[in-house]
Short mmCIF file of C-alpha atoms and ligand atoms in Angstrom, two decimals:
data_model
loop_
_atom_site.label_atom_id
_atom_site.label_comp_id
_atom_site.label_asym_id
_atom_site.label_seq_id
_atom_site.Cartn_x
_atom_site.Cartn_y
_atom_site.Cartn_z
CA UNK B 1 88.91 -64.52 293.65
CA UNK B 2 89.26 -67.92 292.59
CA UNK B 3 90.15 -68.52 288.87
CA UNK B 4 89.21 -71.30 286.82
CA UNK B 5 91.41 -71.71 283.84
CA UNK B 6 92.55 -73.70 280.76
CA UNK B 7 95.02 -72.40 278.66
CA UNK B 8 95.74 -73.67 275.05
CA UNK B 9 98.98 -72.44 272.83
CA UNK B 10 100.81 -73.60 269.89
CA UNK B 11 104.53 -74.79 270.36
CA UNK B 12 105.99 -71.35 270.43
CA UNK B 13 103.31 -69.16 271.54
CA UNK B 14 104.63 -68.80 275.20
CA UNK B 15 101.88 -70.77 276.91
CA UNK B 16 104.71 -72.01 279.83
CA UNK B 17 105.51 -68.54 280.42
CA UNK B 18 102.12 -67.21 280.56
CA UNK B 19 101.30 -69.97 282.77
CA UNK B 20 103.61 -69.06 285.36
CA UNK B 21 102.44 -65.11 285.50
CA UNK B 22 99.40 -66.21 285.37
CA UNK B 23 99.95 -68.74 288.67
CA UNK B 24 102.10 -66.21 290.71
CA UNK B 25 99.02 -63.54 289.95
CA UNK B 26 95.95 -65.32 291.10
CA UNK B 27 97.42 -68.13 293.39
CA UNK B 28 96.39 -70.77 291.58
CA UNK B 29 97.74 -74.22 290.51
CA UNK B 30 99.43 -74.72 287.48
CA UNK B 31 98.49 -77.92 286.06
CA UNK B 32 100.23 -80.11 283.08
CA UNK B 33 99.06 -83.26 281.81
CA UNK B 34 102.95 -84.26 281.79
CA UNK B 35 102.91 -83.33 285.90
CA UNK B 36 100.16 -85.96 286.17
CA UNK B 37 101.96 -88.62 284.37
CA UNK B 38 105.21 -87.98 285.85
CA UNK B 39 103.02 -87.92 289.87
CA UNK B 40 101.01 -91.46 288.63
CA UNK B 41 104.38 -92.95 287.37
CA UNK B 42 105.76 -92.05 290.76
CA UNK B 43 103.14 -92.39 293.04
CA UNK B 44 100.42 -94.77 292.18
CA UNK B 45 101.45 -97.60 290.96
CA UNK B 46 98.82 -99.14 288.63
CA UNK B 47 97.58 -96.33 287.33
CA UNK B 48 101.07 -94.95 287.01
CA UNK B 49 102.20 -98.38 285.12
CA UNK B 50 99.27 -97.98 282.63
CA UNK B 51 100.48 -94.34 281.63
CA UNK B 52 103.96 -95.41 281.27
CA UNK B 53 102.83 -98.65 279.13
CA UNK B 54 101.09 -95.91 276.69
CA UNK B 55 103.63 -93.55 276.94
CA UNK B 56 106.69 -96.06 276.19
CA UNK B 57 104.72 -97.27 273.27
CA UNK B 58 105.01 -93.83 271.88
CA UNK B 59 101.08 -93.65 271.75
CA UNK B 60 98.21 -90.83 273.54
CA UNK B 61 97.11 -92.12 277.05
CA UNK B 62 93.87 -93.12 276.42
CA UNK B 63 91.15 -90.42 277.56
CA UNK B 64 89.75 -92.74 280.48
CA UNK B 65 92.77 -92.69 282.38
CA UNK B 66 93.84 -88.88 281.87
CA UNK B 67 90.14 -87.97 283.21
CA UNK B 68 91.05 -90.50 286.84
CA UNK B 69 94.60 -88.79 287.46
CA UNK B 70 92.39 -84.99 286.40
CA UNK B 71 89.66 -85.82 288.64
CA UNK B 72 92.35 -87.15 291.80
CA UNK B 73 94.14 -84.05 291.29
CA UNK B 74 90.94 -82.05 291.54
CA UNK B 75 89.82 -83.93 294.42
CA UNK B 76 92.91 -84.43 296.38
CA UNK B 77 94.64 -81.43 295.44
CA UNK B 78 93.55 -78.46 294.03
CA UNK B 79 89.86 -78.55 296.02
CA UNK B 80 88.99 -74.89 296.31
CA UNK B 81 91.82 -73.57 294.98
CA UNK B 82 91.88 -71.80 291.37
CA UNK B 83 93.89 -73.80 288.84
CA UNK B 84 95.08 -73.44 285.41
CA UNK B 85 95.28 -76.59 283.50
CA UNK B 86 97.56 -76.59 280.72
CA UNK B 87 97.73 -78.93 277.82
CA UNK B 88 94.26 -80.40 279.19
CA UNK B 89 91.52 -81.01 277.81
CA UNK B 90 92.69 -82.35 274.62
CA UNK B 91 89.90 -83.30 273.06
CA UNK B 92 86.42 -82.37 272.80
CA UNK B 93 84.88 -85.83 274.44
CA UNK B 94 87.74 -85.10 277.75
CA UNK B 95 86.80 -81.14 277.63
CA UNK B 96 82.88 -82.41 278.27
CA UNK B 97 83.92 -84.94 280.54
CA UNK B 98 86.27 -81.92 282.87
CA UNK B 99 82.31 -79.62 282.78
CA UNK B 100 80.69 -83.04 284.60
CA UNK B 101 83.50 -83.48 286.85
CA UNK B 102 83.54 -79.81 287.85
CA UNK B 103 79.71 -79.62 287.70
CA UNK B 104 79.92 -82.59 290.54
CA UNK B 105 82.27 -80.12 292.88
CA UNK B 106 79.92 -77.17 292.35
CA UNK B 107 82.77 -75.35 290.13
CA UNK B 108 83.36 -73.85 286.73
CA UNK B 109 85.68 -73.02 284.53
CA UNK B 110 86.46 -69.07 284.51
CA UNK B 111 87.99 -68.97 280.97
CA UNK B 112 89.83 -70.86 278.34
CA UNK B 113 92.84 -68.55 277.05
CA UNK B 114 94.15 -68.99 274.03
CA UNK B 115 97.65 -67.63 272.70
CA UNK B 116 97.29 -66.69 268.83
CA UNK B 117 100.08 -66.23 267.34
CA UNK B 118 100.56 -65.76 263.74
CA UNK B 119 102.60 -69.31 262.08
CA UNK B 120 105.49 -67.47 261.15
CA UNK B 121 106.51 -66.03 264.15
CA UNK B 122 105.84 -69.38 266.05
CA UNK B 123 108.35 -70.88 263.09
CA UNK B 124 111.13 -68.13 263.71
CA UNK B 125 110.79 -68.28 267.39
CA UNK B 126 110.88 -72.43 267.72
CA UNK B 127 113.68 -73.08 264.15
CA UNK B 128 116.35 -70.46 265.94
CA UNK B 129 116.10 -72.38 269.20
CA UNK B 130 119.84 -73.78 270.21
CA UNK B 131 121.06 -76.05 272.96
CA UNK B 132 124.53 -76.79 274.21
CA UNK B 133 125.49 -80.81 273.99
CA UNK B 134 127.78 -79.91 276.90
CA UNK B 135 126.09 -77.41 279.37
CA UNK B 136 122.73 -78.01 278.21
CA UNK B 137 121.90 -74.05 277.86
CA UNK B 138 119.24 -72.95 275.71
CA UNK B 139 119.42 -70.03 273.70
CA UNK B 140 117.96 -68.42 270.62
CA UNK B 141 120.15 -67.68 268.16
CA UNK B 142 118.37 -63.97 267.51
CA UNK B 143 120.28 -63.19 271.09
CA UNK B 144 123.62 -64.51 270.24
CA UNK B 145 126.41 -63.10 268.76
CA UNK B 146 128.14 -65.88 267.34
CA UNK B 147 125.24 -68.08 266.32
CA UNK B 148 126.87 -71.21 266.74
CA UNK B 149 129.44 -71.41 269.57
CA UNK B 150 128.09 -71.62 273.19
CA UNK B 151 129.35 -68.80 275.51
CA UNK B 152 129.68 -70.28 278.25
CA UNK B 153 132.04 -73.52 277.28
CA UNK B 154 132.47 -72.66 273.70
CA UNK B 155 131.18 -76.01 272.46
CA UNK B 156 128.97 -75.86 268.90
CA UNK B 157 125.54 -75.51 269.31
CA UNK B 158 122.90 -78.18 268.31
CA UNK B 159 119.27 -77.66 267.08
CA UNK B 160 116.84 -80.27 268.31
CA UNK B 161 115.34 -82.31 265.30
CA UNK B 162 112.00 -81.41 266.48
CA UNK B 163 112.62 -77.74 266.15
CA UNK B 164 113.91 -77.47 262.61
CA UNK B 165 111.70 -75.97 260.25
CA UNK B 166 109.89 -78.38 258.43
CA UNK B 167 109.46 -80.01 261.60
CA UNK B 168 107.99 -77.35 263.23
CA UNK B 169 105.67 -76.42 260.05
CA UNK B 170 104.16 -80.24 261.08
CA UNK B 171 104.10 -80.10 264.38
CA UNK B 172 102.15 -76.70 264.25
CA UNK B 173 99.79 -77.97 261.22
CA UNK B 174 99.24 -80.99 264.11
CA UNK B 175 98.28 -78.51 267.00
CA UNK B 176 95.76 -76.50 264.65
CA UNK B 177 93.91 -79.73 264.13
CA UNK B 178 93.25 -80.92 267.25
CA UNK B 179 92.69 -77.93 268.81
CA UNK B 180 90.05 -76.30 266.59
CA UNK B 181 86.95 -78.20 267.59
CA UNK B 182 88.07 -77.65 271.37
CA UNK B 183 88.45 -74.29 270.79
CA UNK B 184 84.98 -74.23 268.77
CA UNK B 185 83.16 -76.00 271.79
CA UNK B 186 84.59 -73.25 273.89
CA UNK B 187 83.60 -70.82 271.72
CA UNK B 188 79.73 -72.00 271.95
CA UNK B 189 79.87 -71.93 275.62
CA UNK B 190 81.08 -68.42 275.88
CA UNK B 191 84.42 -69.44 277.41
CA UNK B 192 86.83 -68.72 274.55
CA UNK B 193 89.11 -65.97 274.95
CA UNK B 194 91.46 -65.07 271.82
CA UNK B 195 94.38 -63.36 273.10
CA UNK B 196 97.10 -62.22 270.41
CA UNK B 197 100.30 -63.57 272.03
CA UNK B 198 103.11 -61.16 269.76
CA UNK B 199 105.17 -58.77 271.79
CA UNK B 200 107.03 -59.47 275.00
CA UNK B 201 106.01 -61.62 277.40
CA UNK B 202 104.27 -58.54 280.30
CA UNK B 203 102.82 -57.09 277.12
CA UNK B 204 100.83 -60.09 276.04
CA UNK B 205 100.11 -60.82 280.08
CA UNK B 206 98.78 -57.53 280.20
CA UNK B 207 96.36 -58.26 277.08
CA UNK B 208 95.42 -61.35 279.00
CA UNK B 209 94.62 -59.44 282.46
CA UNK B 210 92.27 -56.96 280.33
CA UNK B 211 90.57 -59.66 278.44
CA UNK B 212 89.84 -61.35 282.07
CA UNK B 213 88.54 -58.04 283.66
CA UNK B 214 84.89 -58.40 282.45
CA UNK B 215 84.53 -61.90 282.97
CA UNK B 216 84.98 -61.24 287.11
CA UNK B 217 81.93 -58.11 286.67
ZN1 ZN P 1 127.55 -74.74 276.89
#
């Protein structure tokens, strides 16, 4: 069985973690736009020089250039293996553009996943999020005893900027936006599947292997 996957999330919503079950169950490649980057910046170097020119700018790499480095991974890479692209498409013009390419090879997509969960827990999971300055260990603070002292070298634990709370309220309110009309297009082309992503993570893969069952009948 060869599986065909995107797989959208909020900051939070355990999208890496599902993406990793999800690749050790069915074989298949787990794809990040941020892998491509990183393989162009390292590999090929003008295409790889025009992604770091956009991404050292601070701005989006332009929509032309993610759907090359998509459609040489497809080629060179995945071929007729499954694959779960995460992060990708990220628009609705790049998510039409991904049908043609995979039209061309004589594939389709399987399903798009997406992990709902509800803002509040996505704000409680992301704001309690610690690292050490000197060890670089992650933690969450709901698992700690003493919330701000790591256990391992006892230094003070720091929250990233991006992950305090008003931070997070914007960076979710930012992932809502752009990902409704995606998830709409999906949703036309009988693609969409809504999984509710609260719970551990084997409870919410298990909601996810359910929701997939039909689709292979
Ligand atoms: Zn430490």
């Amino acid at each position: 069985m060869v599986i065909r996957l995107v797989l959208f999330g909020a900051p939070g919503a355990g999208k890496g973690t599902q993406a990793v079950l999800l690749e050790k169950h069915f074989g298949a490649l787990h794809i990040s736009t941020g892998d491509l980057f990183r393989k162009a910046m390292k590999e090929k170097a003008a295409l790889g020089d025009q992604v770091r020119s956009y991404m050292d700018a601070g701005y989006l790499v332009p929509d032309e250039i993610v759907m090359n480095l998509v459609h040489q991974e497809l080629v060179d890479v995945i071929k007729d293996n499954g694959f779960i692209f995460d992060g990708f498409p990220r628009t609705v013009p790049q998510a039409e553009a991904f049908s043609q390419i995979l039209a061309k090879m004589n594939q389709s997509l399987t399903a798009v996943i997406s992990l709902e969960v509800e803002q509040g827990l996505l704000v409680r999971r992301i704001s309690g999020r610690r690292v050490c300055p000197k060890c670089a260990a992650l933690y969450h603070v709901d698992t700690l005893i003493n919330k701000e002292i790591c256990p391992i070298d006892h230094s003070t634990l720091e929250q990233r900027k991006d992950d305090a709370e008003d931070a997070v309220e914007t960076r979710l309110k930012t992932f809502a936006l752009q990902t409704l009309p995606l998830k709409e297009y999906y949703q036309e082309k009988n693609l969409l599947l809504q999984i509710d992503g609260s719970g551990s993570p084997d409870a919410v893969f298990a909601r996810i292997l359910s929701r997939l069952q039909p689709v292979f009948n």
